[in-house]
Amino acid sequence: MFSAYMKELTLMKPLVDFFFDKDFSKTNLVSHYTRSITTWGEPLDPKVVSAGVVAGHVTQKEVDDDLEDAQIDIRKAFIIDELYDDFGTVTGDAFNGDVKVYYFMIALIFDVFIQVLIYDMMMAILSVVAVFLYMRAMIGSWFLALIGLCEIVFSLPISWYFFTHIMGFDYFSSLNPMCLFIVAAIGADDIFVFMDSYKQSQFRGANVNKSLATRMSYVYRKSGTAMFITSATTCSAFLCAVLSPIANVKSFGIFAALVIAWDYILVMTMFCTATVIYHNRYEKRGNCCKSCCAGRMDVALTSTHVGRQASIDNHNSTGASLDATPEEFKAQSESKVSYFYDKVFSKFILNRNNRFVIFFVCLAWFAVAAVFTSKLEPTTETEQFLDSEHPLQKSITILGSAFPTAARDRGAVVTFSWGIGELDRTGVNQLRNTTYFGEPSYIEGWELNPQCQEHILSFCNEFMVNHDETHVKATKEGVSSVVCFLDELKDIGSGGDRDISPQFPNSCQRANVNWTWPVQTDMVDEAMSQFIEMKSCNADENNQTATIEKEYENLIGFSSADQKLRFVTITVDSSVMDPFSRLGEDVTRVEYDYFVQIASDMDKLAKDACGPVLMTDTDQKFIFMNTQKIYRTSAVQGALIGVAIAFIVLFLCTQNFLIALFASTSILFVLISVVGTVTMIGWKLNTIVSILITILAGFSVDYVVHLAYAFKTADGTNDARVKEAFGEMGVSVMSGMMTSVMASIPLFLCNVVFFASFGTFLCATIAFSFVFANFFFMSLLAQFKTDGTQIGGRQPVADEEGIAGNKIGVSEA
C-alpha cells in the first residue's frame, strides 16, 4: 500500500515504477512482475585482468588500448564460463514452483544469439540431410544423390562469388541464408525432372535409344527446356524484389535468382555428366561399393541397350513403330507413383463431373481465402526476434510490455538539431557500398546567435517541467529526460552564479572566461573551443565527471579543423520506444507525430533566430517505421508483379495464351491461399510476413510450369496430352513437393522467428502450389481446349528400317 501511494507522487513515481508492473496501483495492489539489477563491479583487480589475458579472453594490446572495454570482455567471459549454466537452471520451470525467474543482460545478447544460430544451423543441416535421403530413395543411387547434393550446395558459393566479385555487390542480405532451403527444394526438383526424363527415355523406342548420345540428347532437350522455363520463371519472380527500395530485399532477390540460375547450370552440366557415369558403371550393378572398383559395364547390360532391344523386338513381332515400347516392358520398370499419375489420377481429372467439383471447391476456397487476405492488418505489437518461449525473448517482452518506463530504463533517444540540413544521398547505393549513406549538409550561414541561445534554453527548461509522460521519459528527479548543454554554457557564462544557474551544486568549480551569457555571435566559435575542454558539472552514478565534449558527445557540432560551430542538438528519451525492441508501425507513428509536433512548436518559437529544426532518433525507430510502411505497401504489389512476370515468361516459352493464363491464375490462387491461411492462424502484417509475401511468387511457380510444359509438348488429343503430362511430370512434381516439405519442416523447430515463419510459409506455399497445379490447373487444361501446336516435340533420329535391321552401331560412348 505504501508503494502504491508513493507512486502518486511525481518525484517518487519514476523510482516506484521500476519495481512494479504497469497495472500496480492503489486499487490493484498485486504486481505480477518485479525486477532488480545486479551491478558488476569495476575496476577489476590487475591480477584478474592478467588472468583474462592468459585465458585468451582479451589480448594485451586490447588491455593497453582500452582498459575499460577489456574489463567488460573479461567480466562477460567470467559470466559465460561460470554463471551462464546456472542462469539456465534458475530460469527453468523446475527450479521454483512459486516464482518464475527470467534474466536479461545486454552483454550476453550476442553470445546467446550465436548459440541460437548454431542450433538453428543444425536444423538447416537436418533439412539438407532429409532432402539427400529422399533423393536417394527416389533416384535409387547413392552416387547420383551425392552428386545432386553437391551441385545444390555448390550453387551457393558460386552465386556468392558472382554476386560479390563479378557483379560488385557488397550488401549481403540477412535473408540470403534462406536460399539454402529454397535451392534445396528447387534444386532437388530439377534433379527429379532430369532423372524422370532419363528413366522415361528408355521407353521412347529404338530411335531415342539408338545410343547413349541420342538418348542423352533427348533427355537434355526434354528436361533442359522444362527446367529452363521453370528456372527462368522463378528467377524472374525473385528479381521482382529489385523493385523494392529496401536494400535487404533487393539483395535477396538478386542472390536468390543467381542461386536458381546456377543450380540449373550445374544440373545441366555436373549432374548430367554424373548421369553418364552412372549409366556406364553403376545403373545395373545394384551395389555401388563393388562397382566403384569395377570397370566399364558391358554395353548389353546398359538400360539404353535394353530399351532399344525391347523396341526392336516389339517392332519385329507386332510391326509397331520403333518409337513405341511394349506396355509390359514399361510396366516392369514403372514406379508406383508413375503408375498412379498415368493410370489413376489422370482418369480422375479427365472425368467431367470431377472437374466441376474441383472448380467449385477451388473457387469456394479462393473466395474464403480472399476474404481473410483482405483482413490482414499491420501488427500493433512489438516484433519479436526469437521464439516467444525462448527465455531471452520472454525477458525482452516482459521488460518492454509489462513495466512502465522508469527512470533507470533506457529510452530511444529523439534528437532536435539546428544548423543541419537534409542528408545528401547523391551516389548512395547500399548494394555496392554498405558504409556510404550520404553526406551531411550544413545550413550555410547558420549561427548560434544570442536570441537562438535564449530560445533553445527557454524551450529546454519549459519542456523539462511540462512534458507528457506518455511520450517522454522522466528522470529520477521527476523531470523530463532533456539533455541540453546550454544549461552549462549559461552557468559558465554567468560566472557560476547560483542565482542564475541554481541547478548545479556549489561544489562545481568554473573557470573564468572572457565571454558572458548569452554569448555574442562573434564570440561563439571561440567560446565553444574553450567550453568543450572544460569539466562538466553533471556527475554520473559513480560521482565521476567528464569533459563537456564527452558529456555531450555528438550534441555540439564544433569542427576542430576550422574552429567553427556547425550545429547544436538537444535530446529527449522516449517513454514508449526503447533501443532493443521494434514496435508496430502504428505505435511508432503516434510517437513520431508527437515529436513532429514538438519540432513544429520549436520552429514557431525559434525558427526566425535559429533556422529550421531537424527531428530524428538515434536508434532509427522512425526509419524502421518507414521501412515497415514500405514493406506493407510493397508486399502484395511485389507478389502481383511476380505473377505478371510469370505470365509473360510462360507466354513467351509456351507461345500459348490460355496455358500462360491458366498457369498464372493458379499461381495467383496460391498467393491468395497462403496469405489467407496465415491470416486465419492469427498472423499480422509485420516485417517478416511482408518480406515473405514479396518473394512468394518466386517459389510457387515450379509445379504449374512443369505440368504446363509437359502438356504443351505432349502428342495427341487434349485428353491424351493431359494424361501424358501427368505421366511425364507427375513423379517429378510429387518428389519436388516432398523434398520441399521435408526441407521446411526442420525450420519449424528454429528459435529465430524469421526461420520458423519462413518454414511455415514455405510449407504452405508448396502445399497449395502442389494442390492447385495438380487439381485446378490441370482441370482447366482438360476442360478448355488449347492450341495443339507443340514446342520441342520428339523427332526421329534414324529410319526404322536401319534400326530394325540392326544396321546402326550400338556404341554407348
Short mmCIF file of N, CA and C in Angstrom, two decimals, residues 12 136 153 253 295 323 467 557 574 673:
data_model
loop_
_atom_site.label_atom_id
_atom_site.label_comp_id
_atom_site.label_asym_id
_atom_site.label_seq_id
_atom_site.Cartn_x
_atom_site.Cartn_y
_atom_site.Cartn_z
N MET A 12 8.46 10.53 -6.78
CA MET A 12 8.75 9.13 -6.45
C MET A 12 8.29 8.14 -7.53
N ARG A 136 17.97 -39.99 -52.54
CA ARG A 136 18.50 -41.35 -52.68
C ARG A 136 17.36 -42.35 -52.86
N VAL A 153 24.54 -27.63 -53.15
CA VAL A 153 25.37 -26.85 -52.22
C VAL A 153 26.33 -25.93 -52.97
N GLY A 253 16.65 -10.75 -53.56
CA GLY A 253 16.08 -11.08 -54.87
C GLY A 253 17.15 -11.41 -55.89
N GLY A 295 35.27 -51.91 -63.72
CA GLY A 295 35.44 -51.12 -64.92
C GLY A 295 34.11 -50.79 -65.56
N ASP A 323 9.30 -46.03 -82.43
CA ASP A 323 9.17 -45.02 -81.38
C ASP A 323 8.39 -45.56 -80.19
N HIS A 467 5.96 18.26 -19.51
CA HIS A 467 6.10 17.27 -20.57
C HIS A 467 5.03 16.19 -20.41
N GLY A 557 28.28 20.33 -32.42
CA GLY A 557 28.96 20.11 -33.70
C GLY A 557 30.05 21.13 -33.94
N SER A 574 12.43 8.79 -25.20
CA SER A 574 11.04 8.37 -25.35
C SER A 574 10.66 7.42 -24.22
N SER A 673 -4.21 -17.94 -51.33
CA SER A 673 -4.44 -19.02 -50.36
C SER A 673 -3.44 -18.96 -49.21
#
